[in-house]
Amino acid sequence: MAKVSKLGSVLTVAILVAIVYIIYTISQQSHRSKVGPSLKISVGEAKARRFGLIIDVRTPKERELLGYYPNSIPISPDTLSQQVPLDISNKNTWILVYSNGDNRAPIAAEILYRMGYPNVRYIKETYLSLMPGSV
């Protein structure tokens, strides 16, 4: 009788694991299908396009120590959803986001895209690559 009970418990756990795995797999496929367009833009494309807003998502200390792109606006990724609507009411405005080549710019661009700004783009490189005379 104990063997039957043990087998039933093992079978129940196996079924639960299979159900969790199936749900996880379906949710991952669903998430992948909702991913929007690539928001990354090359430095050359960024230099050729006119942006209505350039957002620097680095810290104030980084801006102070490393400088910043002229007329860029410092906005923390944590406060994007509160600050950007105040700066840009037209959701079709072209927006460029940059950081120090880390993941902050792509994350910020994705947040803005999900907020309804379809023309947001980011560069993976630093702002120095946008400066006149840079290659």
PDB file of C-alpha atoms in Angstrom:
ATOM      1  CA  MET A   1       0.000   0.000   0.000  1.00  0.00           C
ATOM      2  CA  ALA A   2       2.881   2.380   0.797  1.00  0.00           C
ATOM      3  CA  LYS A   3       4.404   1.731  -2.640  1.00  0.00           C
ATOM      4  CA  VAL A   4       1.138   2.659  -4.372  1.00  0.00           C
ATOM      5  CA  SER A   5       0.881   5.877  -2.317  1.00  0.00           C
ATOM      6  CA  LYS A   6       4.511   6.768  -3.094  1.00  0.00           C
ATOM      7  CA  LEU A   7       3.963   6.075  -6.803  1.00  0.00           C
ATOM      8  CA  GLY A   8       0.864   8.296  -6.751  1.00  0.00           C
ATOM      9  CA  SER A   9       2.842  11.135  -5.159  1.00  0.00           C
ATOM     10  CA  VAL A  10       5.654  10.823  -7.698  1.00  0.00           C
ATOM     11  CA  LEU A  11       3.134  10.758 -10.534  1.00  0.00           C
ATOM     12  CA  THR A  12       1.360  13.853  -9.162  1.00  0.00           C
ATOM     13  CA  VAL A  13       4.643  15.765  -8.910  1.00  0.00           C
ATOM     14  CA  ALA A  14       5.608  14.719 -12.443  1.00  0.00           C
ATOM     15  CA  ILE A  15       2.264  15.926 -13.808  1.00  0.00           C
ATOM     16  CA  LEU A  16       2.588  19.253 -11.970  1.00  0.00           C
ATOM     17  CA  VAL A  17       6.111  19.765 -13.320  1.00  0.00           C
ATOM     18  CA  ALA A  18       4.880  19.009 -16.853  1.00  0.00           C
ATOM     19  CA  ILE A  19       2.007  21.502 -16.499  1.00  0.00           C
ATOM     20  CA  VAL A  20       4.322  24.235 -15.196  1.00  0.00           C
ATOM     21  CA  TYR A  21       6.759  23.570 -18.054  1.00  0.00           C
ATOM     22  CA  ILE A  22       3.989  23.804 -20.663  1.00  0.00           C
ATOM     23  CA  ILE A  23       2.639  27.055 -19.190  1.00  0.00           C
ATOM     24  CA  TYR A  24       6.143  28.537 -19.043  1.00  0.00           C
ATOM     25  CA  THR A  25       6.883  27.558 -22.663  1.00  0.00           C
ATOM     26  CA  ILE A  26       3.619  29.067 -23.903  1.00  0.00           C
ATOM     27  CA  SER A  27       4.199  32.301 -21.980  1.00  0.00           C
ATOM     28  CA  GLN A  28       7.733  32.628 -23.404  1.00  0.00           C
ATOM     29  CA  GLN A  29       6.466  32.134 -26.957  1.00  0.00           C
ATOM     30  CA  SER A  30       3.726  34.679 -26.348  1.00  0.00           C
ATOM     31  CA  HIS A  31       6.269  37.174 -24.981  1.00  0.00           C
ATOM     32  CA  ARG A  32       8.546  36.714 -27.993  1.00  0.00           C
ATOM     33  CA  SER A  33       5.693  37.396 -30.395  1.00  0.00           C
ATOM     34  CA  LYS A  34       4.936  40.722 -28.647  1.00  0.00           C
ATOM     35  CA  VAL A  35       8.449  42.108 -29.013  1.00  0.00           C
ATOM     36  CA  GLY A  36       8.387  45.246 -31.142  1.00  0.00           C
ATOM     37  CA  PRO A  37      10.731  46.400 -33.871  1.00  0.00           C
ATOM     38  CA  SER A  38      14.430  46.900 -33.344  1.00  0.00           C
ATOM     39  CA  LEU A  39      14.942  50.312 -31.779  1.00  0.00           C
ATOM     40  CA  LYS A  40      18.711  50.293 -32.235  1.00  0.00           C
ATOM     41  CA  ILE A  41      20.085  52.763 -34.754  1.00  0.00           C
ATOM     42  CA  SER A  42      23.617  53.069 -36.084  1.00  0.00           C
ATOM     43  CA  VAL A  43      25.660  56.162 -35.340  1.00  0.00           C
ATOM     44  CA  GLY A  44      25.607  57.014 -39.051  1.00  0.00           C
ATOM     45  CA  GLU A  45      21.812  56.836 -39.136  1.00  0.00           C
ATOM     46  CA  ALA A  46      21.598  58.874 -35.939  1.00  0.00           C
ATOM     47  CA  LYS A  47      23.839  61.582 -37.394  1.00  0.00           C
ATOM     48  CA  ALA A  48      21.725  61.721 -40.566  1.00  0.00           C
ATOM     49  CA  ARG A  49      18.365  62.019 -38.774  1.00  0.00           C
ATOM     50  CA  ARG A  50      16.954  65.067 -37.046  1.00  0.00           C
ATOM     51  CA  PHE A  51      15.686  64.254 -33.539  1.00  0.00           C
ATOM     52  CA  GLY A  52      13.196  66.391 -31.643  1.00  0.00           C
ATOM     53  CA  LEU A  53      14.558  65.147 -28.320  1.00  0.00           C
ATOM     54  CA  ILE A  54      17.868  63.581 -27.317  1.00  0.00           C
ATOM     55  CA  ILE A  55      17.791  61.871 -23.932  1.00  0.00           C
ATOM     56  CA  ASP A  56      20.879  61.097 -21.866  1.00  0.00           C
ATOM     57  CA  VAL A  57      20.019  58.304 -19.407  1.00  0.00           C
ATOM     58  CA  ARG A  58      23.350  58.414 -17.586  1.00  0.00           C
ATOM     59  CA  THR A  59      23.718  59.616 -14.014  1.00  0.00           C
ATOM     60  CA  PRO A  60      24.341  63.304 -13.228  1.00  0.00           C
ATOM     61  CA  LYS A  61      27.852  62.323 -12.086  1.00  0.00           C
ATOM     62  CA  GLU A  62      28.583  60.700 -15.472  1.00  0.00           C
ATOM     63  CA  ARG A  63      27.380  63.824 -17.286  1.00  0.00           C
ATOM     64  CA  GLU A  64      29.549  65.978 -15.058  1.00  0.00           C
ATOM     65  CA  LEU A  65      32.683  63.862 -15.446  1.00  0.00           C
ATOM     66  CA  LEU A  66      32.334  62.717 -19.064  1.00  0.00           C
ATOM     67  CA  GLY A  67      30.406  65.560 -20.657  1.00  0.00           C
ATOM     68  CA  TYR A  68      27.259  65.248 -22.730  1.00  0.00           C
ATOM     69  CA  TYR A  69      25.813  65.771 -26.185  1.00  0.00           C
ATOM     70  CA  PRO A  70      24.737  69.402 -26.751  1.00  0.00           C
ATOM     71  CA  ASN A  71      21.044  70.034 -25.993  1.00  0.00           C
ATOM     72  CA  SER A  72      20.540  66.513 -24.636  1.00  0.00           C
ATOM     73  CA  ILE A  73      18.197  66.232 -21.694  1.00  0.00           C
ATOM     74  CA  PRO A  74      19.252  64.180 -18.670  1.00  0.00           C
ATOM     75  CA  ILE A  75      16.460  61.834 -17.635  1.00  0.00           C
ATOM     76  CA  SER A  76      16.885  58.857 -15.350  1.00  0.00           C
ATOM     77  CA  PRO A  77      15.397  55.606 -16.682  1.00  0.00           C
ATOM     78  CA  ASP A  78      13.454  55.433 -13.405  1.00  0.00           C
ATOM     79  CA  THR A  79      11.621  58.703 -14.115  1.00  0.00           C
ATOM     80  CA  LEU A  80      11.095  58.423 -17.884  1.00  0.00           C
ATOM     81  CA  SER A  81       7.384  57.750 -17.620  1.00  0.00           C
ATOM     82  CA  GLN A  82       6.854  60.907 -15.550  1.00  0.00           C
ATOM     83  CA  GLN A  83       9.253  63.307 -17.293  1.00  0.00           C
ATOM     84  CA  VAL A  84       8.996  62.551 -21.014  1.00  0.00           C
ATOM     85  CA  PRO A  85       5.290  63.430 -21.388  1.00  0.00           C
ATOM     86  CA  LEU A  86       6.143  66.842 -19.903  1.00  0.00           C
ATOM     87  CA  ASP A  87       8.915  67.405 -22.462  1.00  0.00           C
ATOM     88  CA  ILE A  88       7.241  65.867 -25.527  1.00  0.00           C
ATOM     89  CA  SER A  89       3.488  65.891 -26.028  1.00  0.00           C
ATOM     90  CA  ASN A  90       3.656  64.819 -29.694  1.00  0.00           C
ATOM     91  CA  LYS A  91       4.076  61.053 -29.633  1.00  0.00           C
ATOM     92  CA  ASN A  92       5.417  61.074 -33.221  1.00  0.00           C
ATOM     93  CA  THR A  93       8.482  63.123 -32.295  1.00  0.00           C
ATOM     94  CA  TRP A  94      11.770  61.421 -33.144  1.00  0.00           C
ATOM     95  CA  ILE A  95      13.626  60.631 -29.898  1.00  0.00           C
ATOM     96  CA  LEU A  96      17.231  59.456 -29.536  1.00  0.00           C
ATOM     97  CA  VAL A  97      18.434  57.828 -26.309  1.00  0.00           C
ATOM     98  CA  TYR A  98      22.060  57.257 -25.327  1.00  0.00           C
ATOM     99  CA  SER A  99      24.083  56.087 -22.329  1.00  0.00           C
ATOM    100  CA  ASN A 100      27.659  54.818 -21.988  1.00  0.00           C
ATOM    101  CA  GLY A 101      27.285  51.817 -24.263  1.00  0.00           C
ATOM    102  CA  ASP A 102      25.600  49.768 -21.544  1.00  0.00           C
ATOM    103  CA  ASN A 103      22.001  48.526 -21.320  1.00  0.00           C
ATOM    104  CA  ARG A 104      20.385  51.713 -20.028  1.00  0.00           C
ATOM    105  CA  ALA A 105      19.711  53.203 -23.481  1.00  0.00           C
ATOM    106  CA  PRO A 106      18.009  50.077 -24.901  1.00  0.00           C
ATOM    107  CA  ILE A 107      15.918  49.698 -21.748  1.00  0.00           C
ATOM    108  CA  ALA A 108      14.888  53.364 -21.807  1.00  0.00           C
ATOM    109  CA  ALA A 109      14.046  53.175 -25.520  1.00  0.00           C
ATOM    110  CA  GLU A 110      11.884  50.110 -24.916  1.00  0.00           C
ATOM    111  CA  ILE A 111      10.051  51.912 -22.081  1.00  0.00           C
ATOM    112  CA  LEU A 112       9.387  54.905 -24.339  1.00  0.00           C
ATOM    113  CA  TYR A 113       8.239  52.659 -27.184  1.00  0.00           C
ATOM    114  CA  ARG A 114       5.754  50.946 -24.873  1.00  0.00           C
ATOM    115  CA  MET A 115       4.576  54.387 -23.713  1.00  0.00           C
ATOM    116  CA  GLY A 116       3.468  55.028 -27.293  1.00  0.00           C
ATOM    117  CA  TYR A 117       6.486  56.808 -28.807  1.00  0.00           C
ATOM    118  CA  PRO A 118       6.994  54.806 -32.048  1.00  0.00           C
ATOM    119  CA  ASN A 119       9.907  56.923 -33.293  1.00  0.00           C
ATOM    120  CA  VAL A 120      12.265  56.331 -30.388  1.00  0.00           C
ATOM    121  CA  ARG A 121      15.712  54.967 -31.200  1.00  0.00           C
ATOM    122  CA  TYR A 122      18.918  54.375 -29.255  1.00  0.00           C
ATOM    123  CA  ILE A 123      22.588  54.090 -30.027  1.00  0.00           C
ATOM    124  CA  LYS A 124      24.711  51.471 -28.322  1.00  0.00           C
ATOM    125  CA  GLU A 125      27.800  53.695 -28.494  1.00  0.00           C
ATOM    126  CA  THR A 126      28.534  56.708 -26.278  1.00  0.00           C
ATOM    127  CA  TYR A 127      27.515  60.252 -27.144  1.00  0.00           C
ATOM    128  CA  LEU A 128      31.081  60.992 -28.289  1.00  0.00           C
ATOM    129  CA  SER A 129      30.400  58.945 -31.418  1.00  0.00           C
ATOM    130  CA  LEU A 130      27.727  61.499 -32.384  1.00  0.00           C
ATOM    131  CA  MET A 131      30.027  64.499 -32.104  1.00  0.00           C
ATOM    132  CA  PRO A 132      31.145  66.249 -35.308  1.00  0.00           C
ATOM    133  CA  GLY A 133      34.426  64.837 -36.553  1.00  0.00           C
ATOM    134  CA  SER A 134      33.973  61.454 -34.875  1.00  0.00           C
ATOM    135  CA  VAL A 135      34.140  58.362 -37.029  1.00  0.00           C
TER     136      VAL A 135
END
